[in-house]
XYZ file of C-alpha atoms in Angstrom:
75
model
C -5.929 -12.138 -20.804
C -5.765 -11.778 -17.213
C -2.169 -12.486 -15.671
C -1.918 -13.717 -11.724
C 0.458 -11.882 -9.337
C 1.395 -13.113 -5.922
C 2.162 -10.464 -2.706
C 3.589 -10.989 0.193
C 2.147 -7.782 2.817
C 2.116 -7.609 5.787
C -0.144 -9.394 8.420
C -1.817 -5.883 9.619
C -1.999 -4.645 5.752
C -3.889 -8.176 5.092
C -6.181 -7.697 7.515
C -7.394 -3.779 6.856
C -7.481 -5.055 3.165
C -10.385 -7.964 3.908
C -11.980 -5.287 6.392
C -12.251 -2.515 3.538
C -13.385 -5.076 1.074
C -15.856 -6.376 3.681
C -17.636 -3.059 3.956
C -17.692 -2.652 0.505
C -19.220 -5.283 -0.413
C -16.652 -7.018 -2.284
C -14.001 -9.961 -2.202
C -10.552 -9.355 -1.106
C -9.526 -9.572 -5.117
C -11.259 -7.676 -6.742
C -11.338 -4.828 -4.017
C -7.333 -4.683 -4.290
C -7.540 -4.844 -8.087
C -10.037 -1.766 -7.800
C -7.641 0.140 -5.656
C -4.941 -0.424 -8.145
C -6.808 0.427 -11.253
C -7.616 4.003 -9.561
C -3.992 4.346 -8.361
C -2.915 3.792 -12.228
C -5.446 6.122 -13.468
C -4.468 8.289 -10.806
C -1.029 8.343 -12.053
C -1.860 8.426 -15.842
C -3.547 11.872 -14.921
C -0.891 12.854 -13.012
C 1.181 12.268 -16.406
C -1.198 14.269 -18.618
C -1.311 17.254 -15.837
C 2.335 17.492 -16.116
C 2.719 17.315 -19.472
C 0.127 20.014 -19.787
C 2.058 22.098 -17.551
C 4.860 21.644 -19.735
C 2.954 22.805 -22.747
C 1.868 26.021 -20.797
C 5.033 26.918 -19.729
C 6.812 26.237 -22.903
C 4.067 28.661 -24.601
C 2.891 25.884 -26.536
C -0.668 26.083 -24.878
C -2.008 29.074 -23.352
C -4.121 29.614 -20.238
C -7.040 31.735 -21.078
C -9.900 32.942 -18.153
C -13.493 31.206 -18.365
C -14.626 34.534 -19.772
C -12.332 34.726 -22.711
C -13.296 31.179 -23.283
C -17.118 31.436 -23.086
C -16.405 34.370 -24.786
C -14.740 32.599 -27.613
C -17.801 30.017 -28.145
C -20.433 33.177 -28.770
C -18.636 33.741 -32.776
């Protein structure tokens, strides 16, 4: 179910918004719904990066180099 949300932006942010979506090819809309589904899968990757990081540094993952891992796939 889709829900409706309302902005207020400013005039100059409008405008560069219907000029993007205008060379793209697309509506107003659905070019601002685009750029926000990449900013939250931006940030969800951003979440499982850090996390990751944690892992490594806790020494609950390990880093290995491409050549211990390729060499790990030959057994």
């Amino acid at each position: 179910m889709n829900k409706r949300v309302t902005l207020d932006m400013p005039e100059e942010m409008h405008q560069l918004i219907v000029e993007y979506a205008s060379e793209a090819g697309a509506e107003p809309d659905d070019y601002l719904r685009q750029m926000i589904q990449r900013e939250l899968e931006n940030l969800q990757d951003l979440a499982a990066a850090d996390e990751a990081m944690k892992r490594i540094q806790s020494g609950e993952d390990k880093v290995v180099s491409s050549e211990e891992f390729w060499r790990g796939l030959d057994d």
